[in-house]
Short mmCIF file of C-alpha atoms and ligand atoms in Angstrom, two decimals:
data_model
loop_
_atom_site.label_atom_id
_atom_site.label_comp_id
_atom_site.label_asym_id
_atom_site.label_seq_id
_atom_site.Cartn_x
_atom_site.Cartn_y
_atom_site.Cartn_z
CA MET A 1 -24.67 -10.51 77.24
CA THR A 2 -28.12 -10.16 75.58
CA GLY A 3 -26.09 -10.52 71.69
CA ASP A 4 -25.86 -14.42 71.92
CA LEU A 5 -28.67 -15.24 74.19
CA ALA A 6 -30.49 -16.79 71.02
CA SER A 7 -27.49 -18.83 70.31
CA ARG A 8 -27.73 -20.03 73.87
CA LEU A 9 -31.30 -20.49 73.97
CA ARG A 10 -31.08 -22.86 70.57
CA ALA A 11 -28.20 -24.65 71.74
CA ALA A 12 -30.25 -25.72 74.96
CA LEU A 13 -33.77 -25.80 73.27
CA GLY A 14 -32.81 -26.54 69.83
CA GLU A 15 -32.86 -24.77 66.54
CA SER A 16 -36.34 -24.97 65.85
CA ALA A 17 -37.36 -23.89 68.92
CA VAL A 18 -36.06 -20.25 68.60
CA LEU A 19 -37.38 -17.94 66.33
CA THR A 20 -35.71 -14.52 65.38
CA ASP A 21 -36.75 -13.64 62.24
CA PRO A 22 -38.82 -10.49 62.50
CA ALA A 23 -41.56 -12.36 59.69
CA ASP A 24 -41.68 -15.40 62.35
CA MET A 25 -42.21 -13.48 65.12
CA ALA A 26 -45.13 -10.97 63.89
CA ALA A 27 -47.67 -13.12 65.05
CA TYR A 28 -46.14 -12.98 68.51
CA VAL A 29 -45.27 -9.27 68.95
CA THR A 30 -49.31 -7.82 68.05
CA ASP A 31 -51.83 -8.28 70.48
CA TRP A 32 -55.66 -9.75 69.73
CA THR A 33 -56.90 -5.89 69.60
CA GLY A 34 -54.08 -4.75 67.27
CA SER A 35 -53.33 -1.54 69.57
CA PHE A 36 -50.22 -3.30 71.07
CA THR A 37 -47.48 -3.96 69.09
CA GLY A 38 -43.77 -4.59 70.27
CA THR A 39 -40.72 -5.91 68.94
CA ALA A 40 -38.73 -8.95 70.69
CA LEU A 41 -35.17 -10.21 70.85
CA ALA A 42 -36.45 -13.70 70.32
CA VAL A 43 -39.58 -15.64 70.24
CA VAL A 44 -38.82 -18.98 72.52
CA ARG A 45 -41.04 -22.28 72.00
CA PRO A 46 -40.17 -24.97 75.28
CA ALA A 47 -41.88 -28.23 75.07
CA SER A 48 -41.54 -29.27 78.40
CA THR A 49 -41.41 -27.59 82.01
CA SER A 50 -37.43 -28.19 82.15
CA GLU A 51 -36.94 -26.50 78.76
CA VAL A 52 -39.13 -23.75 80.34
CA ALA A 53 -36.75 -23.52 83.51
CA THR A 54 -33.80 -23.46 81.22
CA ALA A 55 -34.82 -20.46 79.07
CA VAL A 56 -36.07 -18.47 81.97
CA ARG A 57 -32.69 -18.91 83.78
CA LEU A 58 -30.63 -18.42 80.58
CA CYS A 59 -33.22 -14.93 80.17
CA ALA A 60 -32.37 -13.90 83.68
CA GLU A 61 -28.56 -14.78 83.73
CA ALA A 62 -28.50 -12.30 80.22
CA GLY A 63 -30.75 -9.67 82.45
CA VAL A 64 -33.32 -10.08 79.77
CA GLY A 65 -37.07 -9.58 80.59
CA VAL A 66 -39.40 -12.76 79.56
CA VAL A 67 -43.18 -12.10 78.36
CA PRO A 68 -44.84 -15.56 78.42
CA GLN A 69 -47.50 -16.13 75.98
CA GLY A 70 -50.54 -18.57 75.59
CA GLY A 71 -53.28 -17.76 73.22
CA ASN A 72 -52.50 -13.83 72.60
CA THR A 73 -56.36 -12.87 73.00
CA GLY A 74 -55.84 -10.97 76.02
CA LEU A 75 -57.39 -7.63 75.88
CA VAL A 76 -55.04 -5.38 78.06
CA GLY A 77 -51.61 -6.03 76.25
CA GLY A 78 -49.77 -7.77 78.42
CA GLY A 79 -49.08 -10.91 76.44
CA VAL A 80 -46.91 -8.88 74.22
CA PRO A 81 -43.48 -7.50 74.50
CA ASP A 82 -43.11 -3.52 74.48
CA SER A 83 -41.19 -1.46 72.03
CA GLY A 84 -37.98 -1.72 73.73
CA GLY A 85 -36.70 -4.93 71.57
CA ASP A 86 -35.07 -5.87 74.59
CA GLN A 87 -37.38 -8.64 75.90
CA VAL A 88 -37.90 -12.46 74.89
CA VAL A 89 -41.86 -13.89 74.36
CA LEU A 90 -42.22 -17.20 76.06
CA SER A 91 -44.84 -19.08 74.01
CA LEU A 92 -46.33 -22.04 75.80
CA GLY A 93 -48.02 -23.46 72.30
CA ARG A 94 -45.90 -26.55 72.14
CA MET A 95 -46.80 -27.70 76.06
CA ARG A 96 -50.76 -28.73 75.39
CA ARG A 97 -51.52 -32.06 76.87
CA VAL A 98 -54.17 -33.14 78.72
CA ARG A 99 -52.11 -35.10 81.34
CA GLU A 100 -54.63 -36.49 83.27
CA VAL A 101 -58.34 -36.81 83.79
CA ASP A 102 -59.34 -38.28 87.17
CA PRO A 103 -63.53 -38.81 87.42
CA VAL A 104 -63.41 -39.87 91.02
CA ALA A 105 -61.25 -37.40 92.21
CA ASP A 106 -62.60 -34.75 89.81
CA THR A 107 -59.76 -33.33 88.38
CA LEU A 108 -57.70 -32.82 85.33
CA VAL A 109 -54.11 -32.05 84.97
CA VAL A 110 -53.05 -30.43 82.01
CA GLU A 111 -50.29 -28.26 80.45
CA ALA A 112 -50.48 -24.77 80.27
CA GLY A 113 -50.43 -24.36 76.62
CA ALA A 114 -53.64 -26.53 76.10
CA VAL A 115 -56.28 -24.60 74.49
CA LEU A 116 -59.62 -23.93 76.74
CA ALA A 117 -61.87 -25.57 74.43
CA THR A 118 -59.47 -28.60 74.43
CA VAL A 119 -60.00 -28.78 78.17
CA GLN A 120 -63.86 -28.20 77.99
CA GLU A 121 -63.94 -31.52 75.85
CA ALA A 122 -61.68 -33.43 77.40
CA ALA A 123 -63.62 -33.25 80.57
CA VAL A 124 -67.07 -33.97 78.26
CA ALA A 125 -65.32 -37.10 76.95
CA ALA A 126 -64.76 -38.19 80.93
CA GLY A 127 -68.61 -37.25 81.49
CA ARG A 128 -68.14 -34.11 83.44
CA LEU A 129 -67.32 -30.52 83.02
CA PHE A 130 -64.84 -27.56 82.95
CA PRO A 131 -67.51 -24.72 83.14
CA LEU A 132 -64.89 -21.88 82.56
CA SER A 133 -66.65 -20.54 79.55
CA LEU A 134 -65.14 -17.36 77.25
CA GLY A 135 -65.87 -15.78 73.48
CA SER A 136 -62.03 -16.76 72.85
CA GLU A 137 -62.18 -20.18 74.39
CA GLY A 138 -61.22 -21.95 71.34
CA SER A 139 -57.93 -19.72 71.48
CA CYS A 140 -56.90 -18.81 75.01
CA THR A 141 -55.21 -21.07 77.03
CA ILE A 142 -55.12 -22.49 80.61
CA GLY A 143 -51.94 -20.80 81.32
CA GLY A 144 -53.34 -17.37 80.33
CA THR A 145 -56.70 -18.12 82.11
CA ILE A 146 -54.75 -18.67 85.26
CA ALA A 147 -52.50 -15.63 84.60
CA THR A 148 -55.49 -13.51 83.79
CA ASN A 149 -57.90 -15.19 86.08
CA ALA A 150 -60.44 -15.00 83.34
CA GLY A 151 -63.91 -14.86 84.02
CA GLY A 152 -66.75 -15.20 81.05
CA THR A 153 -70.32 -16.14 81.26
CA ALA A 154 -70.70 -18.99 83.80
CA VAL A 155 -69.03 -17.11 86.75
CA LEU A 156 -72.76 -16.12 88.23
CA ARG A 157 -72.51 -20.44 89.26
CA TYR A 158 -69.07 -21.44 89.22
CA GLY A 159 -66.94 -18.41 89.95
CA MET A 160 -63.80 -17.22 88.28
CA MET A 161 -60.55 -19.44 86.80
CA ARG A 162 -59.43 -18.91 90.84
CA GLU A 163 -62.00 -21.10 91.82
CA LEU A 164 -61.34 -23.99 89.25
CA VAL A 165 -57.73 -24.45 90.48
CA LEU A 166 -56.47 -27.08 92.65
CA GLY A 167 -52.56 -27.18 91.86
CA LEU A 168 -49.88 -24.69 89.78
CA GLU A 169 -46.55 -25.85 88.23
CA VAL A 170 -44.62 -22.66 88.11
CA VAL A 171 -41.01 -21.60 86.66
CA LEU A 172 -40.17 -19.12 89.07
CA PRO A 173 -37.53 -15.61 87.47
CA ASP A 174 -34.34 -17.47 88.66
CA GLY A 175 -35.46 -20.55 86.56
CA ARG A 176 -36.38 -22.81 89.80
CA VAL A 177 -39.55 -24.91 89.51
CA TRP A 178 -42.46 -24.42 92.01
CA ASP A 179 -43.86 -27.62 92.26
CA GLY A 180 -47.46 -27.57 93.79
CA LEU A 181 -49.11 -29.58 91.12
CA ARG A 182 -51.33 -31.23 93.72
CA PRO A 183 -55.15 -32.32 93.63
CA LEU A 184 -56.11 -31.33 97.28
CA ARG A 185 -59.17 -30.09 98.06
CA LYS A 186 -57.69 -28.70 101.72
CA ASP A 187 -54.07 -27.81 102.42
CA ASN A 188 -54.01 -25.05 105.35
CA THR A 189 -50.10 -25.28 105.25
CA GLY A 190 -49.37 -21.49 105.57
CA TYR A 191 -50.15 -18.99 102.62
CA ASP A 192 -51.76 -20.20 99.27
CA LEU A 193 -49.34 -19.69 97.12
CA LYS A 194 -50.86 -20.78 93.75
CA GLN A 195 -53.33 -17.61 94.43
CA LEU A 196 -50.46 -15.55 93.86
CA PHE A 197 -49.59 -16.55 90.82
CA ILE A 198 -53.46 -16.64 89.46
CA GLY A 199 -54.31 -13.17 88.40
CA SER A 200 -50.37 -12.03 88.58
CA GLU A 201 -50.51 -11.66 84.17
CA GLY A 202 -46.95 -13.41 83.69
CA THR A 203 -45.05 -10.85 86.09
CA LEU A 204 -44.52 -13.07 88.99
CA GLY A 205 -43.78 -16.46 87.13
CA VAL A 206 -44.42 -18.74 84.27
CA VAL A 207 -47.44 -21.21 84.65
CA THR A 208 -46.14 -24.30 83.13
CA ALA A 209 -49.31 -27.19 84.27
CA ALA A 210 -51.99 -26.77 86.39
CA VAL A 211 -54.79 -29.31 88.45
CA LEU A 212 -58.08 -28.16 87.76
CA ARG A 213 -61.39 -29.14 89.37
CA LEU A 214 -64.50 -30.81 87.65
CA LEU A 215 -67.80 -30.77 88.04
CA PRO A 216 -71.05 -32.41 87.39
CA ALA A 217 -71.87 -32.65 83.24
CA THR A 218 -74.96 -30.34 82.40
CA PRO A 219 -76.30 -32.22 79.46
CA ARG A 220 -79.82 -30.10 79.64
CA ARG A 221 -79.83 -26.32 78.71
CA ALA A 222 -82.38 -24.21 78.68
CA THR A 223 -81.71 -20.39 77.20
CA ALA A 224 -83.50 -17.43 76.08
CA PHE A 225 -83.22 -13.99 74.79
CA VAL A 226 -85.37 -11.43 76.64
CA ALA A 227 -85.89 -7.62 75.76
CA LEU A 228 -85.88 -5.36 78.56
CA ASP A 229 -86.81 -1.84 78.91
CA SER A 230 -84.14 -0.76 81.17
CA VAL A 231 -80.87 -1.98 82.99
CA GLU A 232 -83.09 -1.87 86.38
CA ALA A 233 -85.32 -4.42 84.55
CA ALA A 234 -82.15 -6.64 84.20
CA THR A 235 -80.78 -6.03 88.14
CA ALA A 236 -84.34 -6.62 89.25
CA LEU A 237 -84.61 -9.93 87.35
CA LEU A 238 -81.53 -11.72 88.85
CA PRO A 239 -82.96 -12.54 92.25
CA LEU A 240 -86.25 -13.97 90.31
CA LEU A 241 -84.29 -16.23 87.46
CA ARG A 242 -82.46 -17.39 90.76
CA SER A 243 -84.93 -18.57 92.77
CA HIS A 244 -87.07 -19.67 89.61
CA GLY A 245 -83.52 -21.52 88.36
CA GLY A 246 -83.23 -23.55 91.90
CA GLY A 247 -79.23 -23.88 91.83
CA LEU A 248 -79.31 -24.16 87.78
CA LEU A 249 -79.16 -20.55 86.78
CA THR A 250 -75.75 -20.51 84.72
CA THR A 251 -75.81 -17.46 82.91
CA TRP A 252 -77.63 -13.77 82.80
CA GLU A 253 -75.75 -11.47 80.43
CA LEU A 254 -76.89 -8.02 79.11
CA LEU A 255 -76.61 -6.65 76.11
CA GLY A 256 -77.10 -2.97 74.93
CA ARG A 257 -78.86 -2.19 71.81
CA GLN A 258 -75.67 -0.50 70.05
CA ALA A 259 -73.69 -3.96 70.70
CA VAL A 260 -76.51 -5.90 69.24
CA ASP A 261 -76.64 -3.29 65.82
CA LEU A 262 -73.01 -4.11 65.84
CA VAL A 263 -73.05 -8.11 65.60
CA LEU A 264 -76.08 -7.63 63.24
CA ALA A 265 -74.02 -5.35 60.65
CA HIS A 266 -70.98 -7.37 60.96
CA LEU A 267 -71.49 -11.03 61.41
CA PRO A 268 -72.99 -13.00 58.60
CA GLY A 269 -76.20 -15.32 59.46
CA VAL A 270 -77.05 -13.34 62.58
CA ARG A 271 -80.72 -12.23 63.02
CA ASP A 272 -82.67 -9.76 65.32
CA PRO A 273 -84.95 -12.29 67.06
CA PHE A 274 -87.46 -10.03 67.69
CA ALA A 275 -89.75 -7.66 65.10
CA GLU A 276 -89.31 -4.34 67.44
CA ARG A 277 -86.03 -2.88 68.65
CA HIS A 278 -85.74 -2.72 72.12
CA GLU A 279 -83.15 -0.47 74.46
CA TRP A 280 -81.63 -3.49 76.35
CA TYR A 281 -81.92 -7.78 75.82
CA GLY A 282 -80.68 -10.23 78.54
CA LEU A 283 -79.43 -13.66 77.53
CA VAL A 284 -80.15 -16.31 80.22
CA GLU A 285 -79.29 -19.87 80.56
CA LEU A 286 -80.16 -22.84 82.98
CA ALA A 287 -78.21 -25.66 82.95
CA GLY A 288 -78.21 -29.10 84.16
CA THR A 289 -79.62 -32.62 84.59
CA PRO A 290 -82.75 -32.36 85.73
CA ALA A 291 -85.63 -32.96 83.11
CA ASP A 292 -87.50 -29.67 84.40
CA VAL A 293 -84.81 -27.28 83.13
CA ASP A 294 -86.85 -25.82 80.48
CA GLU A 295 -90.32 -25.86 82.90
CA ARG A 296 -87.87 -23.97 85.17
CA LEU A 297 -86.67 -21.22 82.24
CA GLU A 298 -90.54 -20.94 81.56
CA SER A 299 -92.03 -20.32 84.98
CA ALA A 300 -88.99 -17.72 85.65
CA LEU A 301 -90.24 -15.84 82.40
CA GLU A 302 -93.87 -16.09 83.07
CA ALA A 303 -92.83 -14.57 86.44
CA ALA A 304 -90.79 -11.78 85.10
CA ALA A 305 -93.33 -10.84 82.24
CA GLU A 306 -96.30 -10.57 85.36
CA ALA A 307 -93.93 -8.51 87.50
CA GLY A 308 -93.42 -6.31 84.18
CA LEU A 309 -89.90 -6.99 84.04
CA ILE A 310 -89.28 -8.03 80.60
CA ALA A 311 -91.10 -6.86 77.38
CA ASP A 312 -90.44 -10.11 74.95
CA ALA A 313 -88.86 -13.17 74.99
CA VAL A 314 -87.65 -16.05 72.80
CA VAL A 315 -86.54 -19.60 73.98
CA ALA A 316 -84.15 -21.62 72.00
CA GLY A 317 -86.05 -24.52 70.46
CA SER A 318 -83.10 -26.59 69.18
CA PRO A 319 -79.42 -26.43 69.58
CA ALA A 320 -79.19 -24.52 66.58
CA GLN A 321 -81.64 -21.58 67.62
CA ARG A 322 -79.35 -21.79 71.15
CA GLU A 323 -76.03 -21.02 68.98
CA SER A 324 -77.62 -18.09 67.35
CA LEU A 325 -78.67 -16.80 70.54
CA TRP A 326 -75.18 -16.96 71.80
CA ALA A 327 -73.80 -15.23 68.57
CA LEU A 328 -75.49 -12.38 69.33
CA ARG A 329 -73.56 -12.14 72.81
CA GLU A 330 -70.37 -13.72 71.51
CA GLY A 331 -70.05 -11.61 68.68
CA VAL A 332 -69.67 -8.39 70.29
CA SER A 333 -65.97 -8.51 70.80
CA GLU A 334 -65.58 -9.19 67.22
CA ALA A 335 -67.70 -6.96 65.76
CA GLN A 336 -66.98 -4.13 67.65
CA LYS A 337 -63.50 -4.64 66.32
CA SER A 338 -64.70 -4.85 62.65
CA GLU A 339 -66.19 -1.51 63.38
CA GLY A 340 -63.13 0.74 63.96
CA ALA A 341 -61.65 2.38 67.05
CA THR A 342 -62.69 1.07 70.27
CA LEU A 343 -62.31 2.27 73.92
CA LYS A 344 -62.92 -1.15 76.31
CA HIS A 345 -63.67 -0.21 79.85
CA ASP A 346 -64.11 -3.53 81.83
CA VAL A 347 -65.41 -2.39 84.68
CA THR A 348 -67.22 -4.02 88.00
CA LEU A 349 -69.54 -2.17 90.36
CA PRO A 350 -72.03 -3.51 93.57
CA ILE A 351 -75.08 -5.20 91.30
CA THR A 352 -77.47 -2.34 92.81
CA ALA A 353 -75.27 0.52 91.79
CA LEU A 354 -75.02 -0.66 88.04
CA PRO A 355 -78.33 1.13 86.86
CA ARG A 356 -77.23 4.38 88.29
CA PHE A 357 -73.68 4.31 86.39
CA VAL A 358 -75.31 3.85 83.26
CA ALA A 359 -78.04 6.31 83.68
CA GLU A 360 -75.24 8.84 84.67
CA THR A 361 -71.92 8.10 82.74
CA GLY A 362 -73.68 8.06 79.52
CA PRO A 363 -74.96 11.71 79.24
CA ARG A 364 -71.33 12.87 80.70
CA LEU A 365 -69.77 10.91 78.16
CA LEU A 366 -71.62 12.19 75.22
CA GLU A 367 -71.07 15.45 76.27
CA THR A 368 -67.64 14.98 75.87
CA LEU A 369 -67.74 13.42 72.73
CA PRO A 370 -71.09 13.93 70.56
CA GLY A 371 -72.01 10.87 68.66
CA LEU A 372 -69.58 8.25 70.71
CA ARG A 373 -71.39 4.97 70.66
CA LEU A 374 -71.70 3.45 73.73
CA VAL A 375 -71.36 -0.51 73.43
CA THR A 376 -72.56 -1.67 76.50
CA TYR A 377 -72.74 -5.74 77.61
CA GLY A 378 -71.57 -7.95 79.62
CA HIS A 379 -71.69 -10.26 82.81
CA ILE A 380 -74.47 -8.45 84.56
CA GLY A 381 -75.10 -11.46 86.64
CA ASP A 382 -71.52 -10.88 88.16
CA GLY A 383 -71.92 -6.96 88.33
CA ASN A 384 -69.27 -6.62 85.25
CA LEU A 385 -70.35 -4.66 82.60
CA HIS A 386 -67.84 -4.16 79.35
CA TYR A 387 -68.64 -0.43 79.09
CA ASN A 388 -67.05 -0.22 75.89
CA LEU A 389 -66.73 2.78 73.50
CA SER A 390 -66.74 2.97 69.69
CA ALA A 391 -65.81 6.03 67.70
CA PRO A 392 -68.50 8.60 66.22
CA VAL A 393 -68.90 7.22 62.68
CA GLY A 394 -66.29 7.46 60.62
CA ASP A 395 -64.20 9.67 63.26
CA ASP A 396 -61.93 7.47 64.72
CA ALA A 397 -59.63 10.36 65.39
CA ALA A 398 -61.79 11.91 67.77
CA LEU A 399 -62.21 8.66 70.04
CA ARG A 400 -58.25 8.46 69.90
CA ARG A 401 -57.92 12.39 71.19
CA GLU A 402 -60.77 12.23 73.82
CA GLY A 403 -59.95 8.71 74.86
CA PRO A 404 -58.28 9.97 78.08
CA ALA A 405 -60.75 11.98 79.32
CA LEU A 406 -63.58 9.81 78.61
CA THR A 407 -62.14 6.88 80.43
CA ARG A 408 -61.29 9.23 83.33
CA ILE A 409 -65.34 9.78 83.30
CA VAL A 410 -65.75 6.28 83.48
CA TYR A 411 -63.40 5.45 86.17
CA ASP A 412 -64.04 8.19 88.53
CA ALA A 413 -68.01 6.82 88.18
CA VAL A 414 -67.21 3.58 88.98
CA THR A 415 -64.73 4.01 91.95
CA ALA A 416 -67.17 6.85 93.37
CA LEU A 417 -69.85 3.79 92.95
CA GLY A 418 -67.61 1.78 95.17
CA GLY A 419 -66.57 -0.65 91.80
CA SER A 420 -63.33 -1.51 90.15
CA ILE A 421 -61.73 -0.64 87.24
CA SER A 422 -61.11 -3.83 85.98
CA ALA A 423 -63.48 -7.01 86.34
CA GLU A 424 -61.57 -9.76 84.27
CA HIS A 425 -59.15 -8.69 81.75
CA GLY A 426 -56.72 -7.57 84.04
CA ILE A 427 -54.02 -4.59 83.82
CA GLY A 428 -51.46 -5.49 81.66
CA VAL A 429 -50.14 -2.19 79.86
CA LEU A 430 -53.71 -0.66 79.31
CA LYS A 431 -54.89 -0.16 82.80
CA ARG A 432 -51.38 0.17 84.22
CA ASP A 433 -51.22 3.54 84.88
CA ALA A 434 -54.56 3.47 86.01
CA ALA A 435 -54.57 1.07 88.33
CA ALA A 436 -51.95 2.84 90.18
CA ALA A 437 -53.88 5.90 90.47
CA TYR A 438 -57.17 4.26 91.39
CA LYS A 439 -56.00 1.57 93.79
CA THR A 440 -55.00 2.69 97.68
CA GLY A 441 -51.38 3.47 98.44
CA VAL A 442 -51.24 0.44 101.01
CA GLU A 443 -52.87 -1.92 97.96
CA VAL A 444 -50.08 -0.52 95.59
CA ASP A 445 -47.40 -1.11 98.09
CA LEU A 446 -48.36 -4.21 98.77
CA MET A 447 -48.19 -5.19 95.46
CA ARG A 448 -44.40 -4.01 95.07
CA ALA A 449 -43.59 -5.93 98.02
CA VAL A 450 -44.86 -8.97 96.60
CA LYS A 451 -43.29 -8.26 92.94
CA GLN A 452 -39.68 -7.65 95.01
CA ALA A 453 -39.85 -10.56 96.81
CA ILE A 454 -40.41 -13.23 93.92
CA ASP A 455 -38.65 -11.34 91.26
CA PRO A 456 -36.17 -8.72 92.29
CA ASP A 457 -34.43 -8.44 89.22
CA GLY A 458 -37.23 -7.70 87.55
CA VAL A 459 -37.15 -10.65 85.02
CA MET A 460 -41.03 -11.44 84.54
CA ASN A 461 -42.95 -9.29 82.21
CA PRO A 462 -41.38 -5.87 82.87
CA ARG A 463 -43.27 -2.98 82.87
CA LYS A 464 -46.59 -4.70 83.19
CA VAL A 465 -48.94 -4.48 85.79
CA LEU A 466 -47.09 -2.34 88.08
P1 LIG B 501 -52.58 -14.56 76.59
O1 LIG B 501 -53.05 -12.98 75.78
O2 LIG B 501 -51.27 -14.98 75.99
O3 LIG B 501 -51.75 -13.42 77.77
C1 LIG B 501 -52.27 -13.01 78.87
C2 LIG B 501 -51.68 -12.78 79.86
O4 LIG B 501 -51.17 -13.78 80.53
C3 LIG B 501 -50.38 -12.02 79.67
O5 LIG B 501 -50.09 -11.09 80.63
C4 LIG B 501 -49.39 -13.00 79.47
O6 LIG B 501 -47.95 -12.47 79.83
C5 LIG B 501 -50.07 -13.93 80.47
N1 LIG B 501 -49.76 -15.35 80.39
C6 LIG B 501 -50.06 -16.41 79.39
N2 LIG B 501 -50.03 -17.47 79.83
C7 LIG B 501 -48.97 -17.33 81.03
C8 LIG B 501 -48.50 -18.43 81.56
N3 LIG B 501 -48.52 -19.63 81.23
N4 LIG B 501 -47.82 -18.26 82.62
C9 LIG B 501 -47.82 -17.00 82.87
N5 LIG B 501 -48.36 -16.35 82.47
C10 LIG B 501 -48.80 -16.30 81.39
N6 LIG B 501 -61.53 -12.55 79.20
C11 LIG B 501 -62.58 -12.72 80.16
O7 LIG B 501 -61.68 -12.84 81.33
N7 LIG B 501 -63.92 -13.11 80.08
C12 LIG B 501 -64.53 -13.30 78.78
O8 LIG B 501 -65.52 -12.91 78.66
C13 LIG B 501 -63.45 -12.82 77.69
N8 LIG B 501 -64.00 -12.50 76.23
C14 LIG B 501 -63.36 -12.88 75.31
C15 LIG B 501 -63.85 -12.49 74.13
C16 LIG B 501 -62.81 -12.36 73.16
C17 LIG B 501 -63.31 -12.66 71.90
C18 LIG B 501 -61.37 -12.35 73.01
C19 LIG B 501 -60.41 -12.08 72.15
C20 LIG B 501 -60.98 -12.03 74.71
C21 LIG B 501 -61.50 -12.36 75.54
N9 LIG B 501 -61.21 -12.45 76.84
C22 LIG B 501 -62.29 -12.70 78.13
C23 LIG B 501 -59.85 -12.11 76.93
C24 LIG B 501 -58.94 -13.46 76.96
O9 LIG B 501 -59.29 -14.03 76.16
C25 LIG B 501 -58.77 -13.91 78.30
O10 LIG B 501 -57.94 -12.54 79.37
C26 LIG B 501 -57.76 -15.11 78.56
O11 LIG B 501 -57.66 -15.64 79.50
C27 LIG B 501 -56.21 -14.81 77.80
O12 LIG B 501 -55.58 -16.34 77.72
P2 LIG B 501 -54.28 -16.32 76.49
O13 LIG B 501 -54.05 -17.69 76.32
O14 LIG B 501 -54.55 -15.72 75.10
O15 LIG B 501 -53.50 -15.51 77.63
C1 LIG B 502 -66.50 -10.37 76.36
O1 LIG B 502 -67.19 -10.80 77.58
O2 LIG B 502 -67.45 -10.47 75.46
C2 LIG B 502 -65.25 -9.90 76.97
O3 LIG B 502 -64.52 -10.21 77.60
C3 LIG B 502 -65.39 -8.05 76.35
C4 LIG B 502 -64.85 -7.38 75.42
O4 LIG B 502 -64.15 -8.02 74.59
O5 LIG B 502 -64.72 -6.25 75.39
ZN1 LIG B 503 -66.50 -10.67 79.39
#
């Protein structure tokens, strides 16, 4: 049955929509991190919702699993097939149209394969804002950000993708289409079905289009990079930034010195804004229309200095300076990848528990693997740390050998302090077994019941998440 699936897909979608040559499929079977590589029976590239429905139906009839894929920037191995060679990658790359921007309803209708940056630009062109913002925004897609419930650097003010979606169109595992593409702000007609698909990482259906919320434009931005002595200072600063920001605080990010060192070492043209080295840094941004955005940031920084919470600060005086401060933050993923073996821990804790987590976990990790580099950074305003690890210099093998023990130390500490082992990247394959171990039995049972109800034959993204 699977043998002639490619022929049937070609007959239905056209010759050029189905790839089977390993060289053509290579870019679709390895993830951005390079840690997850699989093999696929075929890569199918439908151009419309009905073609997605046909492709999924044909795969379901053949008993073949479907792996939805957007920009392939996911960090947990969820968007690539495994090594079984018995799955079809369904790429949304040809469905990238912004169908409608409605500045009265404050909504935007878009196909799932549209790149996030394109949607941000469409909102700006209409005098509005689509606020989701991630380092990968030039490549990741709307379907991918919905499927992972992406977060990023403006969650503090606008929430995660879940809060920005009003309606969805989804192809179900049997090939039927659920048309929930409604722009309604209020719709209490039972279970909120779209929320089931948001964050489901392609395991329940293929998102083909969405209605997104637009927000008021924020043409003025005030940005500063600050030097901090401790993580406590970073958490203590949050209420102060909020009160001085008066609703305009959009970003509060943390960077440890090792993260900054990697960016300075690997990214050309980036420089340290301070003459002295510091242990910790923060990136703060206020955005909006009021003329006093800059004054609000200045007054926040003055109050922070008076309270002894910041050791130094540089305020961006031009768009170019703003870009260079942001490059220090947005460059960490790329720089850490260039440095060699990496172990990512995208964790979240109650914000007041973060200083204790950092203070207690680092020494335990270093005891297990001396020389390990703690590349700590992330969205501290949301209580989300990328508690990433880089191998001791020149010893990638040691990180691979000790990886499971190191991850156990991190996850045990997170759990003991009331946190979660995935804040924004999801479960995919990377955290599938850990999620089963760290979530409660009731949670796992409920998730399995949802999967069984919507995808009883296990067509969608097999062996991911659950
Ligand atoms: P893919 O990687 O293609 O897929 C991700 C998952 O979604 C897979 O499980 C896939 O099967 C599923 N999927 C994709 N499209 C669909 C669809 N149409 N229907 C159903 N399922 C689908 N993430 C954050 O949350 N915050 C960050 O700050 C952040 N920063 C990043 C920075 C860098 C440099 C990089 C490389 C990644 C970053 N990420 C971040 C992770 C990643 O960009 C997000 O998870 C993003 O949402 C993935 O989108 P994508 O289109 O690339 O999805
Ligand atoms: C980021 O915020 O830069 C990414 O989500 C973190 C990562 O790549 O681990
Ligand atoms: Zn992040």
